Rosetta silent file (secondary structure, phi, psi, omega in degrees, C-alpha in Angstrom):
SEQUENCE: QVQLVESGGGLVQAGGSLRLSCAASGSIFGLNTMGWYRQPPGNQREWVGTITRGGRTNYADSVKGRFAISRDNAKNTVYLQMNSLKPEDTAVYYCNAVVTTIATVRDYWGQGTQVTVSS
SCORE:     score description
SCORE:     0.000 S_00000001
   1 L     0.000  108.102  161.829   -0.431    1.115   29.361 S_00000001
   2 E  -139.171  143.799  176.252   -0.253    3.570   26.304 S_00000001
   3 E  -121.965 -162.816  151.022   -1.976    6.066   25.266 S_00000001
   4 E  -138.416  135.828 -173.532   -1.459    9.047   22.424 S_00000001
   5 E   -97.945  111.010  167.255   -3.323   11.906   22.767 S_00000001
   6 L   -75.306 -177.581  162.003   -3.781   14.690   19.404 S_00000001
   7 L   178.419  145.364  165.243   -5.035   17.964   19.862 S_00000001
   8 L   137.595   -7.391  128.610   -4.433   20.884   16.857 S_00000001
   9 L    26.463  144.213  149.986   -8.028   20.473   15.715 S_00000001
  10 E   127.153 -152.490 -150.866  -10.437   22.390   14.230 S_00000001
  11 E  -124.154  131.050 -175.659  -12.130   24.460   11.608 S_00000001
  12 L  -139.654  161.722  173.716  -10.009   26.701    9.369 S_00000001
  13 L  -115.609  158.742 -177.728  -10.507   27.896    5.860 S_00000001
  14 L    -7.286  112.680 -178.818   -9.568   26.566    2.612 S_00000001
  15 L   120.696  -34.496 -148.708   -5.584   27.534    1.443 S_00000001
  16 L   -92.158 -175.359 -133.054   -5.190   28.072    4.851 S_00000001
  17 L  -156.113  139.448 -179.633   -2.878   25.521    7.415 S_00000001
  18 E  -143.289  134.311 -164.722   -3.239   23.335   10.163 S_00000001
  19 E  -124.140  151.806  103.168   -0.402   21.232   12.410 S_00000001
  20 E   -17.930  158.578  173.817   -1.796   18.750   14.580 S_00000001
  21 L  -126.576  -94.460   69.878   -0.140   16.720   17.854 S_00000001
  22 L   169.406  116.823 -163.246    0.056   13.866   19.226 S_00000001
  23 E  -128.208  114.254  159.961    2.451   12.954   22.143 S_00000001
  24 E   -46.310  117.469  146.108    2.742    8.784   23.229 S_00000001
  25 E  -170.889  173.147 -150.713    3.096    8.193   26.531 S_00000001
  26 E   133.788 -151.027  177.051    2.786    5.419   29.386 S_00000001
  27 L   -96.809   70.993 -175.690    5.259    2.184   29.229 S_00000001
  28 L   -90.010 -165.507 -159.931    6.861    2.534   26.306 S_00000001
  29 L  -175.873  -61.175 -169.956   10.633    1.113   26.205 S_00000001
  30 L  -125.761  163.331  175.350   10.045    2.243   21.937 S_00000001
  31 E  -125.064  111.084  164.882    7.951    4.824   19.695 S_00000001
  32 E   -98.796 -158.076   12.646    9.102    2.726   15.687 S_00000001
  33 E   163.229  107.529  170.752    6.921    3.418   12.921 S_00000001
  34 E  -129.453  164.333  170.453    4.063    6.474   14.371 S_00000001
  35 E   174.476 -158.996 -152.129    2.156    8.087   11.426 S_00000001
  36 E  -147.303  110.918  134.450   -1.600    9.680   10.786 S_00000001
  37 E   -93.317 -177.213  155.815   -4.813    8.485    9.251 S_00000001
  38 E   179.316  152.840 -152.761   -7.995    9.886    8.633 S_00000001
  39 L  -106.904   65.944  145.184  -11.639    9.008    8.049 S_00000001
  40 L    -7.520  126.554  145.537  -13.725   11.883    5.785 S_00000001
  41 L    22.064   69.119 -177.501  -17.297   12.074    6.047 S_00000001
  42 L    98.952  -12.913 -172.497  -19.122    8.957    4.921 S_00000001
  43 L  -121.345  177.475 -155.716  -15.959    7.228    4.162 S_00000001
  44 L   -90.519 -164.016  146.943  -13.989    4.731    5.286 S_00000001
  45 L   -65.794  154.364  154.793   -9.740    5.376    6.939 S_00000001
  46 L  -132.387  164.355  174.579   -7.346    5.856    4.699 S_00000001
  47 E   -86.438  113.645  135.240   -3.688    6.311    5.163 S_00000001
  48 E   -59.905  -55.080 -169.706   -1.991    9.985    5.633 S_00000001
  49 E   164.627  171.293  174.971    1.126    9.230    6.081 S_00000001
  50 E  -139.994  155.148  155.012    3.929    7.673    8.136 S_00000001
  51 E  -149.561  144.042  176.924    8.002    8.461    9.750 S_00000001
  52 E  -102.347  172.840 -151.422    9.745    6.352   10.958 S_00000001
  53 L   -39.443  -50.452 -175.486   11.977    6.358   14.121 S_00000001
  54 L   -91.380   -0.936  161.820   14.771    7.991   12.215 S_00000001
  55 L   125.903   -0.312 -169.120   12.995   10.694   10.548 S_00000001
  56 E   -91.746  152.688  179.553   11.990    8.911    6.631 S_00000001
  57 E  -142.492  173.247 -138.307    8.081    9.421    5.568 S_00000001
  58 E  -143.911   58.063 -164.495    6.253    8.327    3.785 S_00000001
  59 E   -89.722  124.786  143.764    2.762   10.407    2.349 S_00000001
  60 L   -16.352  115.288  166.724   -0.525    9.634    0.339 S_00000001
  61 L   -47.165  -10.833  164.359   -0.678   11.020   -2.742 S_00000001
  62 L   -43.814  -48.628 -174.943   -3.505   12.966   -1.786 S_00000001
  63 L  -131.733   32.695  170.060   -1.375   14.835    0.170 S_00000001
  64 L   -90.540  141.576 -160.417    1.835   15.214   -0.882 S_00000001
  65 L    58.365    5.908  160.172    3.827   18.360   -1.019 S_00000001
  66 L  -132.253   38.923  163.084    1.119   20.046    1.265 S_00000001
  67 E  -137.932  127.159 -174.893    1.538   17.955    4.201 S_00000001
  68 E  -121.342  163.686  170.133    4.968   17.073    6.507 S_00000001
  69 L  -146.445  118.805 -150.991    5.218   15.030    9.108 S_00000001
  70 L  -104.621  158.828 -148.036    7.615   15.729   11.729 S_00000001
  71 E  -148.982  100.871  175.007    8.825   13.904   14.888 S_00000001
  72 L  -123.289   66.410  164.188   10.438   14.519   18.456 S_00000001
  73 H     6.781  -58.856  173.330   11.501   11.349   19.981 S_00000001
  74 H   -59.196  -32.218  166.098   12.306   13.319   23.406 S_00000001
  75 H  -114.722   53.560 -166.028    9.061   13.746   23.452 S_00000001
  76 L    36.439    9.341 -131.704    7.191   10.821   21.963 S_00000001
  77 E  -124.333  124.025 -174.181    5.752   13.077   19.837 S_00000001
  78 E  -140.609  156.629  166.816    5.022   13.249   16.174 S_00000001
  79 L  -102.213  159.735  156.419    3.048   16.081   13.725 S_00000001
  80 E  -127.916  149.463  144.068    1.678   16.700   11.063 S_00000001
  81 E  -137.551  153.220 -155.995    1.405   19.909    9.561 S_00000001
  82 E  -119.089  131.400  146.586   -1.198   20.338    6.832 S_00000001
  83 L  -150.265 -159.404 -124.205   -1.142   23.231    4.975 S_00000001
  84 L   -10.588   64.017  177.883   -3.086   24.704    1.430 S_00000001
  85 L   -96.242  146.079 -155.442   -5.392   22.789    2.759 S_00000001
  86 L   -91.890  161.147  137.465   -9.092   22.039    0.410 S_00000001
  87 L   -12.648  -33.247 -170.595  -12.713   21.034    1.420 S_00000001
  88 L  -109.211  -26.234  158.919  -11.879   17.201    1.133 S_00000001
  89 L   -58.214   12.165  174.111   -9.129   17.148    3.955 S_00000001
  90 L   -86.694  114.732 -143.142  -12.255   17.537    5.809 S_00000001
  91 E   169.638  145.903  169.054  -12.087   14.413    8.104 S_00000001
  92 E   -82.761  134.043  177.373  -11.097   12.969   11.757 S_00000001
  93 E   -91.608  115.887  167.835   -7.226   12.605   11.782 S_00000001
  94 E  -111.631  144.231  176.090   -6.050    9.464   13.891 S_00000001
  95 E  -138.373  156.257 -162.989   -2.602    8.948   14.909 S_00000001
  96 E  -118.296  137.596  162.755   -0.922    5.486   15.152 S_00000001
  97 E  -121.865  145.223  148.283    2.027    4.718   16.606 S_00000001
  98 E  -105.548  125.185 -178.823    4.203    1.003   17.253 S_00000001
  99 E  -131.638  142.144 -176.335    4.959    1.078   20.339 S_00000001
 100 E   -73.777   97.872  159.522    7.765   -1.164   22.304 S_00000001
 101 L  -117.462 -150.549 -171.743    6.126   -2.016   25.580 S_00000001
 102 L   -90.159  -59.355  153.301    7.838   -4.475   27.867 S_00000001
 103 L   -24.567  -56.984 -175.620    5.323   -7.111   26.866 S_00000001
 104 L  -150.230  162.429  137.169    4.441   -7.012   22.922 S_00000001
 105 E   -65.551   73.246 -170.871    5.125   -4.609   19.516 S_00000001
 106 E  -130.397  163.548  173.789    1.561   -3.460   18.877 S_00000001
 107 E   -71.466   91.604  158.595   -0.178   -0.502   16.664 S_00000001
 108 L   -48.114  121.307  157.981   -1.471    2.479   19.194 S_00000001
 109 L  -141.204  131.563  176.282   -4.662    4.799   18.285 S_00000001
 110 L   -51.391  160.547  177.243   -5.276    8.170   19.243 S_00000001
 111 L   -66.942   -7.032  174.529   -8.756    9.177   19.939 S_00000001
 112 L   109.713 -170.968 -142.554   -9.030   11.233   16.652 S_00000001
 113 L   148.030  128.450  151.446   -8.937   15.663   16.137 S_00000001
 114 E   -99.654  134.466 -158.345  -11.219   16.875   14.195 S_00000001
 115 E  -115.260  123.761  157.807   -9.873   18.876   10.848 S_00000001
 116 E  -148.017  111.848 -179.227  -12.363   21.218    8.848 S_00000001
 117 L   -53.691  159.289  145.780  -12.069   22.826    5.374 S_00000001
 118 L  -159.275  151.571 -157.432  -14.583   25.235    4.615 S_00000001
 119 L  -110.404    0.000    0.000  -14.545   26.928    1.433 S_00000001
């Protein structure tokens, strides 16, 4: 089995920063594209950004220039550095990864971590 475990969420004032981490573990042959999504209160889950195994990143317009995704392939970990946070960034943040195992290639999700930005 494969597990994704996020950490680093919390409460921060507007203008502040947070860094989320997501570590993958289990029977992993390879980690392909990894990314972050978020679900604001009362809204649907939305894409934040992704990073390929080679390090190419893409971001939603709403976070471009403020958020940065990186990864450490040796640690099977992806990070989300969030700067200049705004109250509208308040959401549950989910990690996603496309994982190759002995049997399949499929995506997995973490359990989510709450980020609250106060004004």
